[in-house]
Coordinates of C-alpha atoms and ligand atoms in Angstrom, one line a residue:
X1 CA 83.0 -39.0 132.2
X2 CA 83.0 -42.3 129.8
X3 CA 79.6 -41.9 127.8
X4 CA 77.8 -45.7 127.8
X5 CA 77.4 -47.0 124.5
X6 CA 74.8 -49.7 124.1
X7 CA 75.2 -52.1 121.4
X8 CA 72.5 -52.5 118.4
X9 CA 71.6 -55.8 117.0
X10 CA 73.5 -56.4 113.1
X11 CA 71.8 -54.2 110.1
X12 CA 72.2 -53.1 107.0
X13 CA 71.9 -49.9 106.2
X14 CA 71.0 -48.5 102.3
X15 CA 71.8 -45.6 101.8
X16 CA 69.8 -44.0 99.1
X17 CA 72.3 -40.9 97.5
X18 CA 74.9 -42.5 99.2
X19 CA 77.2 -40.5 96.8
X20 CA 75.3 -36.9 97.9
X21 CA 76.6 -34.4 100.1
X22 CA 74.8 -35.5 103.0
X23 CA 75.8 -38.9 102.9
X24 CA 79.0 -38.0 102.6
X25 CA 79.4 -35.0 105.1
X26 CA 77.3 -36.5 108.1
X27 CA 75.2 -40.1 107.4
X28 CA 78.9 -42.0 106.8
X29 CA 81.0 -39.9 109.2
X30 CA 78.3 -40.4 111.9
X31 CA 78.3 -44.1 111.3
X32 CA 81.9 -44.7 111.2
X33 CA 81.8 -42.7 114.7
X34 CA 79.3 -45.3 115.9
X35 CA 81.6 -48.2 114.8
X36 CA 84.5 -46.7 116.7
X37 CA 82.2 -46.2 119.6
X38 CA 81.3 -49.8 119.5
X39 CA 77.7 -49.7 118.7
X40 CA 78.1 -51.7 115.1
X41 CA 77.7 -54.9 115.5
X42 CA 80.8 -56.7 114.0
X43 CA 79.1 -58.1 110.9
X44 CA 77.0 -55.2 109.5
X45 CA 77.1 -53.6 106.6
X46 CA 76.2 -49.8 104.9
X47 CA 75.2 -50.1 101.4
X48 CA 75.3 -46.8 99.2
X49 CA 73.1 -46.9 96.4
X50 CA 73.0 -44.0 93.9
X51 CA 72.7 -43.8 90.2
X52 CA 76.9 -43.2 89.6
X53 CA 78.7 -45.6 88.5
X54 CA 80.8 -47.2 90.6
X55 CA 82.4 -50.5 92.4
X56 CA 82.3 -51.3 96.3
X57 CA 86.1 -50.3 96.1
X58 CA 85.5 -47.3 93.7
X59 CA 82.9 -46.1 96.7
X60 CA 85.1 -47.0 99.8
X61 CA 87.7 -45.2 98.3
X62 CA 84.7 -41.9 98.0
X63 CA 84.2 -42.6 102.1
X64 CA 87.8 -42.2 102.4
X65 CA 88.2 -39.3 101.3
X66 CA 85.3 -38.1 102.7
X67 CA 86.3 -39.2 106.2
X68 CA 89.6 -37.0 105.8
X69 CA 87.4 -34.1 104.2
X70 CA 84.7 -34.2 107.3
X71 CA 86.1 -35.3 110.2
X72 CA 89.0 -33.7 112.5
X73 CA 91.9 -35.6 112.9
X74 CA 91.3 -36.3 116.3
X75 CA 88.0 -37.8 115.4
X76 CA 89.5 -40.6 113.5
X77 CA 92.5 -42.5 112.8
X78 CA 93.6 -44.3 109.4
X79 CA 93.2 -47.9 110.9
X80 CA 89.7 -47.8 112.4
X81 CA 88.6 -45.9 109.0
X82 CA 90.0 -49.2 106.9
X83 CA 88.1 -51.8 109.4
X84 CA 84.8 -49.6 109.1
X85 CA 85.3 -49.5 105.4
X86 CA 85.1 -53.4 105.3
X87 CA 81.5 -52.7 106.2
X88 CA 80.8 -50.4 103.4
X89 CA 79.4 -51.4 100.0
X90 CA 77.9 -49.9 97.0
X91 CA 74.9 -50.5 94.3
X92 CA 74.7 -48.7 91.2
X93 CA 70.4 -48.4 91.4
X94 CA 68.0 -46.4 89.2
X95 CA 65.4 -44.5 92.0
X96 CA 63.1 -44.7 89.0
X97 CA 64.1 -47.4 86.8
X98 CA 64.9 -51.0 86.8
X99 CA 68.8 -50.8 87.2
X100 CA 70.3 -52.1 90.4
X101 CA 67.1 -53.4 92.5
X102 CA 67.7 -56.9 91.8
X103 CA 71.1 -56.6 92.9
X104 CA 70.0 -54.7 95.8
X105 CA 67.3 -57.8 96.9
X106 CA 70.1 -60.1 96.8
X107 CA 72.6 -57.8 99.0
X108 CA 69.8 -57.0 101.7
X109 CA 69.3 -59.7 104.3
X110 CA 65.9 -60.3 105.6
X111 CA 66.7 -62.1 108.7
X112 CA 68.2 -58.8 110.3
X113 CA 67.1 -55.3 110.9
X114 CA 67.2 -53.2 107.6
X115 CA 66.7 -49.4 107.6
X116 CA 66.8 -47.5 104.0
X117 CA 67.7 -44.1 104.1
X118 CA 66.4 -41.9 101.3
X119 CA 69.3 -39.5 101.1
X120 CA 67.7 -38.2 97.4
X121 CA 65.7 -35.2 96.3
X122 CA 62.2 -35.7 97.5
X123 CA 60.2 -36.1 94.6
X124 CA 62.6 -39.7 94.5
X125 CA 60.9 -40.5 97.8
X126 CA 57.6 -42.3 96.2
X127 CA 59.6 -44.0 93.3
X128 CA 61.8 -45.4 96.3
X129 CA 59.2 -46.5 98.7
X130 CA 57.5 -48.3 95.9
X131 CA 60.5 -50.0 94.4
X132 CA 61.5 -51.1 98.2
X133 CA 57.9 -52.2 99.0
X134 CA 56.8 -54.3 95.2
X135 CA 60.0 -56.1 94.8
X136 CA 60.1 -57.7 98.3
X137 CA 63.7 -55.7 99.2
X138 CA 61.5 -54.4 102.3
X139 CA 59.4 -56.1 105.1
X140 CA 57.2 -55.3 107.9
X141 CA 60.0 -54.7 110.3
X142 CA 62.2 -52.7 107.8
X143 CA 62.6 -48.7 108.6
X144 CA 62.4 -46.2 106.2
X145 CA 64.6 -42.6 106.8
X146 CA 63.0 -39.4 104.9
X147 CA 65.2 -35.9 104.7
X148 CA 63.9 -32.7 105.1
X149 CA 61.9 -30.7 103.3
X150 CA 58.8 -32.8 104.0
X151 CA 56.3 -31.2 101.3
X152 CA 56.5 -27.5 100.9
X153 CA 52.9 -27.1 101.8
X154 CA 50.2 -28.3 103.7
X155 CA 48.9 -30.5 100.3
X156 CA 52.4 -31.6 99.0
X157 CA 53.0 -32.4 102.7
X158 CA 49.6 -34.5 103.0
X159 CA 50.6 -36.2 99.4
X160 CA 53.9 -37.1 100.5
X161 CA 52.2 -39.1 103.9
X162 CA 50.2 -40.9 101.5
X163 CA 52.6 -41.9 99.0
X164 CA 54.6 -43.1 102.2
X165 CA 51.7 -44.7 104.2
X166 CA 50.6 -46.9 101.0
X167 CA 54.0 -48.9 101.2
X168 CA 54.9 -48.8 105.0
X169 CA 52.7 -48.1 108.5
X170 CA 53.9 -44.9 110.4
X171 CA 55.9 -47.2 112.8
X172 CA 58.4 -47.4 109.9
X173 CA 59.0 -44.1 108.5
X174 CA 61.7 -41.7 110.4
X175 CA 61.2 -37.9 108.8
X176 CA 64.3 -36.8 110.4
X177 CA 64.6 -33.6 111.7
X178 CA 68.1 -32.9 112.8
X179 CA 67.4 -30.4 115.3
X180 CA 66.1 -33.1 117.2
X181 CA 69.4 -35.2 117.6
X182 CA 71.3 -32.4 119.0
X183 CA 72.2 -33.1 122.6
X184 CA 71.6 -29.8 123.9
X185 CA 68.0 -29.9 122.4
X186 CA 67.8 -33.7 124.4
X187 CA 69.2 -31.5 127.3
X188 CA 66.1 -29.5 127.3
X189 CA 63.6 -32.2 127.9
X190 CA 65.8 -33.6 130.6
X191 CA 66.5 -30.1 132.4
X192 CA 62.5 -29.8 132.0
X193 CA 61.5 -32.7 133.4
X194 CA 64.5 -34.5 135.4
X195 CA 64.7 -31.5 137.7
X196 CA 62.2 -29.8 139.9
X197 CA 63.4 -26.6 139.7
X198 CA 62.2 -25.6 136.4
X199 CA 58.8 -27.1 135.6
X200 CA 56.8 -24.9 138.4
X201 CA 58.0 -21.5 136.9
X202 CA 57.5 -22.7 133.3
X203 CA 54.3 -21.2 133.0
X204 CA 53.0 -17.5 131.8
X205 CA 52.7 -16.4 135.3
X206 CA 56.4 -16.6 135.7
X207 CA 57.8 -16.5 132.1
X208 CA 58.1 -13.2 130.0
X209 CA 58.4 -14.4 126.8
X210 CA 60.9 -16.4 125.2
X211 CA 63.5 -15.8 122.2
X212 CA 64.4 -18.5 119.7
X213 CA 67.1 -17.6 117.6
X214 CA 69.1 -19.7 114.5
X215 CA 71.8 -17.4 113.0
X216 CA 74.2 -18.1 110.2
X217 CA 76.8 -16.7 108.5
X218 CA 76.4 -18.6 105.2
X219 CA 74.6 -17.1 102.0
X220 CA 72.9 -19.4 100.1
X221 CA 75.5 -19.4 97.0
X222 CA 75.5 -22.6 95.6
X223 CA 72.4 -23.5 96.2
X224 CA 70.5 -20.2 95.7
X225 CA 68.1 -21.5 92.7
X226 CA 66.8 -24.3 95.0
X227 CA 66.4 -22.0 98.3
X228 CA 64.4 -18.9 96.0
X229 CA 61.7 -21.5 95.8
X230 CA 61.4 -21.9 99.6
X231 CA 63.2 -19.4 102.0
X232 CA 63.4 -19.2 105.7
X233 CA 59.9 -19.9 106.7
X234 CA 60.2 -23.4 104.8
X235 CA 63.5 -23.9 105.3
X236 CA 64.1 -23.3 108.9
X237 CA 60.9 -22.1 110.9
X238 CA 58.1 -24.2 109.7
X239 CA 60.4 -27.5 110.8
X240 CA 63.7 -26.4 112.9
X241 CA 62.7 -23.6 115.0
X242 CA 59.1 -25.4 115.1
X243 CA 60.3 -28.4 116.9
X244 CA 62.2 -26.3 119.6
X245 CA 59.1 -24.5 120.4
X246 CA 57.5 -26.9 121.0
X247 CA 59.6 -28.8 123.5
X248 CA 59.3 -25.9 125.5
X249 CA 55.7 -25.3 125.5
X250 CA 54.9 -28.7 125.5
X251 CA 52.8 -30.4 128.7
X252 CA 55.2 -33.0 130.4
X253 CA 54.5 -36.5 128.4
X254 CA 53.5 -39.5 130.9
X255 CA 56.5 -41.3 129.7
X256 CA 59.5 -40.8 127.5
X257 CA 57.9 -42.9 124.9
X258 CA 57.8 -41.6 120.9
X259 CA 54.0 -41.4 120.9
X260 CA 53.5 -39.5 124.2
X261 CA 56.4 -37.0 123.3
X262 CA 55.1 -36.5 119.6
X263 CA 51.0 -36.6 121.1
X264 CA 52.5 -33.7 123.2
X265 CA 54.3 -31.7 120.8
X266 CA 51.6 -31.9 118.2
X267 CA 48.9 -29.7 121.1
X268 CA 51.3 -27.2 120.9
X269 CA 51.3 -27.1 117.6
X270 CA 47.4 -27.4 116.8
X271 CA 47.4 -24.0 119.6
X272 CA 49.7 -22.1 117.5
X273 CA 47.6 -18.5 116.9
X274 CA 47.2 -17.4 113.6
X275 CA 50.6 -14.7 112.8
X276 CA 49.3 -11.5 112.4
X277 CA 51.3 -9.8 109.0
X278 CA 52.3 -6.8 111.7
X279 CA 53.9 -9.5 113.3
X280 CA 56.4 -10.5 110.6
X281 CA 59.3 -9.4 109.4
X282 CA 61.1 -11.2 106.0
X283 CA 64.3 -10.2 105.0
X284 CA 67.1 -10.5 102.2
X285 CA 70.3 -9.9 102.7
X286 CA 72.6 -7.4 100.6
X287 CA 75.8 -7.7 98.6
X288 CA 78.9 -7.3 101.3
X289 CA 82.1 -8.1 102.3
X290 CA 83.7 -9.6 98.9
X291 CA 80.5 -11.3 98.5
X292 CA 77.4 -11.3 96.3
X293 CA 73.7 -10.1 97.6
X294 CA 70.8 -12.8 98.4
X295 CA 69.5 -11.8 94.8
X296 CA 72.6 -12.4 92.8
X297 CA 72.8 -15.3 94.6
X298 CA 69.6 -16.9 94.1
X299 CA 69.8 -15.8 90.4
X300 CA 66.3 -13.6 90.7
X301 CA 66.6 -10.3 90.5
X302 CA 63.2 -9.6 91.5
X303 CA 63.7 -12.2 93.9
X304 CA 60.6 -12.2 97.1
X305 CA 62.2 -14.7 98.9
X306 CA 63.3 -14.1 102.4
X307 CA 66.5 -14.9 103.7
X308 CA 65.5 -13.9 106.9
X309 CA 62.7 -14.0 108.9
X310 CA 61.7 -12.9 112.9
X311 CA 57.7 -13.3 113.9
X312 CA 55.8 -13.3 116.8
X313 CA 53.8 -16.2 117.8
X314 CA 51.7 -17.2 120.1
X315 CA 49.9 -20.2 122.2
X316 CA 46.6 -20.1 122.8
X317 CA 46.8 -22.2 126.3
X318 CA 46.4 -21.7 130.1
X319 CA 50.1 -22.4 130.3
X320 CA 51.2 -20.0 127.4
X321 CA 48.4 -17.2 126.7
X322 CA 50.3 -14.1 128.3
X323 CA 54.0 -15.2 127.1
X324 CA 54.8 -14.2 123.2
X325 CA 57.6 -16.8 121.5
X326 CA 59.7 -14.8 119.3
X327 CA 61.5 -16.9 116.5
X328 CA 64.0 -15.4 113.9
X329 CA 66.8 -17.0 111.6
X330 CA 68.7 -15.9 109.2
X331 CA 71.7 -16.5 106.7
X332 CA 74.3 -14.1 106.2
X333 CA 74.2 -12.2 109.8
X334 CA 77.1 -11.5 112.3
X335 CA 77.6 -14.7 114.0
X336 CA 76.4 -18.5 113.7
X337 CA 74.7 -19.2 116.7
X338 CA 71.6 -21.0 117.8
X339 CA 70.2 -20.5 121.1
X340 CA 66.7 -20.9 123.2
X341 CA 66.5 -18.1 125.9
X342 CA 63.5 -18.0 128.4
X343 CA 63.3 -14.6 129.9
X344 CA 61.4 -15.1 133.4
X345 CA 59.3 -12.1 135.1
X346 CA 60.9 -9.7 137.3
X347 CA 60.3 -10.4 140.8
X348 CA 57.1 -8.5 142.0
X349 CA 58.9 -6.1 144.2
X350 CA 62.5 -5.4 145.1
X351 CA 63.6 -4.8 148.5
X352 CA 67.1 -3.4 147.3
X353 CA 67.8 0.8 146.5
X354 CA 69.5 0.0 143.4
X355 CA 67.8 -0.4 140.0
X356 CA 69.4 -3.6 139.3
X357 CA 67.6 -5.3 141.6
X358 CA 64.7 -5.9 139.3
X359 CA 66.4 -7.4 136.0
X360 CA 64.8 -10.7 134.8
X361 CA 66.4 -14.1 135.2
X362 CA 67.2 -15.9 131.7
X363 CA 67.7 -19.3 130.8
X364 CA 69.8 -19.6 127.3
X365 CA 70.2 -23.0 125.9
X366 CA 72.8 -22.8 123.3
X367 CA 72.8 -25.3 120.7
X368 CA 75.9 -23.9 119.2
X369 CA 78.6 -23.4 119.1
X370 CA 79.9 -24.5 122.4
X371 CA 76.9 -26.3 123.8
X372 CA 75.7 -25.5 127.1
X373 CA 73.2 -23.6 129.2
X374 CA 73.7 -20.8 131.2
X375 CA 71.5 -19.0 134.0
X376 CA 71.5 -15.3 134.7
X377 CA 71.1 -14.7 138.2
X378 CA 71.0 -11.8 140.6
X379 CA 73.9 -11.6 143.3
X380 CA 75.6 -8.5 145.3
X381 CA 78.4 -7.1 143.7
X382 CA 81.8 -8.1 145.7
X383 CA 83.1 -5.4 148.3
X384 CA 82.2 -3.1 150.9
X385 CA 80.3 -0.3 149.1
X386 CA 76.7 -1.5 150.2
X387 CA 73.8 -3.4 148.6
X388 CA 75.2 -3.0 144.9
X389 CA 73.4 -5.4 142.8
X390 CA 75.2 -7.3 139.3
X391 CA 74.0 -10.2 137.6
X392 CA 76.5 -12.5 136.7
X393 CA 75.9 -16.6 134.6
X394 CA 75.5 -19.2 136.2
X395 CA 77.2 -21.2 133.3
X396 CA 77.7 -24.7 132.4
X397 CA 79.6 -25.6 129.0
X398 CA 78.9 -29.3 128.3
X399 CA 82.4 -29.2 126.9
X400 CA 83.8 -28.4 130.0
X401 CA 80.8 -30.7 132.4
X402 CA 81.3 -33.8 130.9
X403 CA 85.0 -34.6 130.9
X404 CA 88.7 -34.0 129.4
X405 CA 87.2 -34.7 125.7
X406 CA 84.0 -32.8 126.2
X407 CA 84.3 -31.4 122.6
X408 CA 83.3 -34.9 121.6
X409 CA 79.6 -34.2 121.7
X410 CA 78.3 -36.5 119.2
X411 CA 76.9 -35.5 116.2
X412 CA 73.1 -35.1 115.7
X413 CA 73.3 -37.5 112.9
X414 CA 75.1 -40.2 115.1
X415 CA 72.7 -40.6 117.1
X416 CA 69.8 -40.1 114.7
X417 CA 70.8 -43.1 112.6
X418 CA 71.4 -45.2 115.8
X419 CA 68.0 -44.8 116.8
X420 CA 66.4 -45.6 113.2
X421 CA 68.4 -48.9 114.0
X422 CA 67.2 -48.8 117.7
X423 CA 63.4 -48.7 116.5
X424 CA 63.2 -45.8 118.4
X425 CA 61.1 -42.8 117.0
X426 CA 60.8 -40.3 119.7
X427 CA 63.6 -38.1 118.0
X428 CA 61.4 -38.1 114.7
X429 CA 58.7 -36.2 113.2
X430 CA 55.4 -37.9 113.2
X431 CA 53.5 -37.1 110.1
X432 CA 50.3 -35.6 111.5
X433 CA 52.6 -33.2 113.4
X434 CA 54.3 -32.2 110.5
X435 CA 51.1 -31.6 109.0
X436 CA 50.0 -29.4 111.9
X437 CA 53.0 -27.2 111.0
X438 CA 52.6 -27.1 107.8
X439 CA 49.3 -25.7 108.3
X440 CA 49.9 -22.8 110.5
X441 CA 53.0 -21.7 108.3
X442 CA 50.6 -21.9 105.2
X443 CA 48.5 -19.0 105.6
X444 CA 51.3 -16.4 106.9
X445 CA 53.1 -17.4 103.6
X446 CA 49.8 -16.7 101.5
X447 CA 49.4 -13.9 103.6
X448 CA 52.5 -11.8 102.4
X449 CA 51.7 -13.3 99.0
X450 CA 48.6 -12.2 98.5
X451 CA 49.6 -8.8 99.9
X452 CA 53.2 -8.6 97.3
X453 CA 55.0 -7.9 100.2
X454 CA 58.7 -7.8 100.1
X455 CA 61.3 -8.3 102.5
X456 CA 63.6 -6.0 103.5
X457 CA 67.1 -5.1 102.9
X458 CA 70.2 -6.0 105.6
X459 CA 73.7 -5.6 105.6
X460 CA 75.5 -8.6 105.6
X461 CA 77.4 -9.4 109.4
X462 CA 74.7 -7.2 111.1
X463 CA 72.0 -9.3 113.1
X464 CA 69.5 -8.3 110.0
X465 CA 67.1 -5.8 109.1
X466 CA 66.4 -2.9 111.6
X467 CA 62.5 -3.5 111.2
X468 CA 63.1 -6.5 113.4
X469 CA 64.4 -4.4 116.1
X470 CA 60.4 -2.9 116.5
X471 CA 59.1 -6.0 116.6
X472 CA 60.3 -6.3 120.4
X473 CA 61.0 -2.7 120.9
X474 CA 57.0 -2.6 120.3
X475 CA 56.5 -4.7 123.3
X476 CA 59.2 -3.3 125.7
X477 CA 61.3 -5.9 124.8
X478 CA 64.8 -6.4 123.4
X479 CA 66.6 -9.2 121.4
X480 CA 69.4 -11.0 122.7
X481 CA 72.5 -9.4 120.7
X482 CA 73.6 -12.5 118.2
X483 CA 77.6 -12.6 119.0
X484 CA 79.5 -15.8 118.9
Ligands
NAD501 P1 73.1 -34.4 96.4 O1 72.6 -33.8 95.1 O2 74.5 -34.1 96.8 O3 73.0 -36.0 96.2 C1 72.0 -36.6 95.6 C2 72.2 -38.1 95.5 O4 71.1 -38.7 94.9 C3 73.4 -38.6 94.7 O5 74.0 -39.6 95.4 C4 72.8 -39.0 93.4 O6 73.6 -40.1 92.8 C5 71.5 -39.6 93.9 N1 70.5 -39.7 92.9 C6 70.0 -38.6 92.1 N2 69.1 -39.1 91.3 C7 69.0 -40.4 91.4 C8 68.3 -41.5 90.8 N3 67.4 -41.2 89.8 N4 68.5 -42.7 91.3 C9 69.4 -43.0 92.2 N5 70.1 -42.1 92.8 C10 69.9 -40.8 92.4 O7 72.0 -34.1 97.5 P2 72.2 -34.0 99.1 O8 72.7 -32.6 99.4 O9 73.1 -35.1 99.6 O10 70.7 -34.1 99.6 C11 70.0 -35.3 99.7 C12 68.7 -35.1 100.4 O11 69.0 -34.7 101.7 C13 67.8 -34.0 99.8 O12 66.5 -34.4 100.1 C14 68.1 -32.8 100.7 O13 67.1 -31.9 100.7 C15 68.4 -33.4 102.0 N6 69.2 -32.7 102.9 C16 70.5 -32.3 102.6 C17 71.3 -31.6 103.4 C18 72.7 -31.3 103.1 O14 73.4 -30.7 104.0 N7 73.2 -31.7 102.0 C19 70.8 -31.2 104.7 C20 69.5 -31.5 105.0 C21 68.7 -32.3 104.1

């Protein structure tokens, strides 16, 4: 299957930390992907801006290497890399001083689209917006990209919206939220609401509950200071795992259109229940394996911060009152894996003698690896011996669906930035939702503040602490086992 590629009008795209890690692992590798595609226009042009010193060359030369570093072999090829790097050019810019910006005004062209992407820590994000907005390097068409964290509270959150909204309207700013971009988490709105199948079960009456797991094997060394002052629920819940809820709870939108998506999404938010503290568990994990414990790492012996977290959450609608949404993620566990599953009711009665005939159908949406979704369905075990019942998947790798390269999913990124260009914000966080979910993650984390809680202890490569296991055993329930 040849995937379409529509073309963009020309930009220029700044890229704010266009030295950093991310810029260099996904924001330039996804762009250069796009050029090979097609999509970039012939005569744009990606300017990195950060505070190192540097030349254009001295910077392609950076991208170079980076491309070797972060991208397969198959996914580029020493020619193509050189053309795209024609495009490439670099400012040497102070976020919060004078240096660079007027070389910057003169590099950026205003009769084209032009996106800045604030690839920085976020307390650069206001010195930025300013900067962009006072010295004319913006206009009222430009686009503006934020990284996550967005605040790491409900106030810092608000604070950040205003610092933003006093330079540019809420058309222009893209909080990106890379969750969003991946094309199984795309899939989900299409399987919801390009098929019939679905939508008429998605309901209470017909759905169990549903799992939401986002495993990793990764600690958090190198970055361990940073992550003690936030931890899962900041990290991952409160945005990631947040935004997959609430495309499946969501009501259908009337349109595919970024307000009617995002109007959607933020209900289910705002009908969040409060999390009940029995309803939490936090975890950290131990040392393990060759490798240093959560503590060590984040260089806090009496560290509190959780490296992993499950809870139990729930929406207070007609569509969702009866059906619990159990989220956990974690660092340091047995696999990396991300995966949706919707566990349906059992049928009301079974006509069949053997016990099988009762088990649930489940839906899994895995994000990764190996995207795809898979179906569990009840037939009759092969062979003469009678009415023996099995349930087998009914499964569909996306690698395998869509053609001999199917492994050539684009990145989340890739098509994230494309859309910044596009104008498009559906894939992107509106503030007021962001706010929503900052404000039902707030109090749980007061909550186990105020009480001194502390998380438990795992094992490293295990699927985290046993105390997580009750938390569905309670209910009747089970966790899906987290394997590759
Ligand atoms: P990094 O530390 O690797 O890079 C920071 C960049 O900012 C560098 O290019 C540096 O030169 C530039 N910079 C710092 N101070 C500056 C100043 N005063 N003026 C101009 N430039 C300045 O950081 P990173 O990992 O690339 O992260 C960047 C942003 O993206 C952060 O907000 C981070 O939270 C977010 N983010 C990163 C990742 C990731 O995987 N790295 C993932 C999600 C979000």
């Amino acid at each position: 299957m040849v995937s379409r590629t529509i073309p963009v009008d020309p930009f220029d795209l700044v890229i704010f930390g266009g030295t950093g890690d991310l810029a260099r692992r996904k924001i330039l590798p996804s762009l250069y992907r796009r050029y090979v595609a097609g999509q970039m226009p012939p005569d744009s042009r990606v300017i990195g801006a950060a505070r190192t010193e540097a030349t254009s060359e001295e910077y392609r030369d950076q991208i170079r290497s980076a491309m070797e570093e972060f991208l397969s072999p198959a996914k580029r090829d020493a020619a193509s890399v050189e053309d795209f790097l024609r495009h490439v050019h670099y400012v040497q810019i102070d976020a919060t001083g004078d240096t660079g910006w007027d070389d910057l005004k003169t590099l950026v062209r205003q009769d084209r689209i032009n996106a800045f992407y604030f690839s920085v820590a976020p307390s650069l994000f206001g010195a930025i917006a300013e900067r962009l907005h006072d010295r004319g390097i913006a206009n009222a068409e430009s686009r503006i990209v934020v990284e996550k964290p967005f605040g790491k509270d409900l106030e810092t959150a608000r604070k950040l919206n205003a610092t933003l909204a006093t330079y540019f309207t809420e058309q222009q700013i893209y909080r990106i939220d890379h969750y969003l971009g991946k094309e199984t988490v795309q899939n989900l709105m299409a399987i919801r609401f390009a098929n019939i199948l679905f939508e008429p079960l998605w309901k209470t009456e017909y759905i169990d509950h549903v799992q939401i797991t986002v495993a990793e094997t990764v600690g958090v060394d190198g970055r361990g200071a940073y992550y003690d002052t936030s931890g899962a629920m900041r990290d991952m819940v409160q945005n990631h795992l947040m935004q997959l809820l609430c495309l499946i709870a969501m009501e259908p939108p009337y349109h595919f259109d970024p307000d009617a998506v995002r109007d959607e999404k933020l209900k289910v938010i705002r009908a969040l229940e409060p999390v009940r503290p029995e309803d939490i568990v936090r975890g950290q994990y131990l040392a393990g394996g060759g490798k240093q414990g959560y503590r060590e790492d984040a260089e806090n012996p009496d560290s509190r911060t959780e490296s992993y977290i499950a809870l139990k959450a729930g929406i207070a609608n007609w569509r969702w009152k009866n059906t619990p949404f159990y989220l956990r993620t974690g660092k340091r566990l047995r696999a990396r894996t991300s995966e949706i599953a919707v566990f349906f009711r059992r049928p009301p009665h079974s006509i069949f003698d053997d016990p099988e005939g009762g088990r649930e159908n489940v839906l899994v949406i895995r994000l990764q690896p190996n995207e795809g979704i898979n179906l569990k369905v009840m037939i009759k075990e092969p062979g003469p011996g009678g009415m023996r019942l099995t349930q087998v998947p009914l499964d569909m790798s996306f690698a395998q669906a869509l053609g001999p390269d199917g492994s050539d999913i684009p990145d989340a990124y890739e098509r994230l930035v494309m859309d910044v260009i596009r104008g498009n914000q559906t894939l992107f966080m509106r503030g007021d939702e962001v706010e929503a979910a900052w404000a039902w993650a707030d109090p749980i984390i007061q909550g186990w503040e105020a009480r001194g809680d502390r998380p438990h202890s795992y094992e490293p490569a295990t699927s985290g602490p046993e105390d997580a296991l009750m938390l569905l055993h309670r209910d009747g329930r089970r966790w899906r086992e987290i394997k590759e």
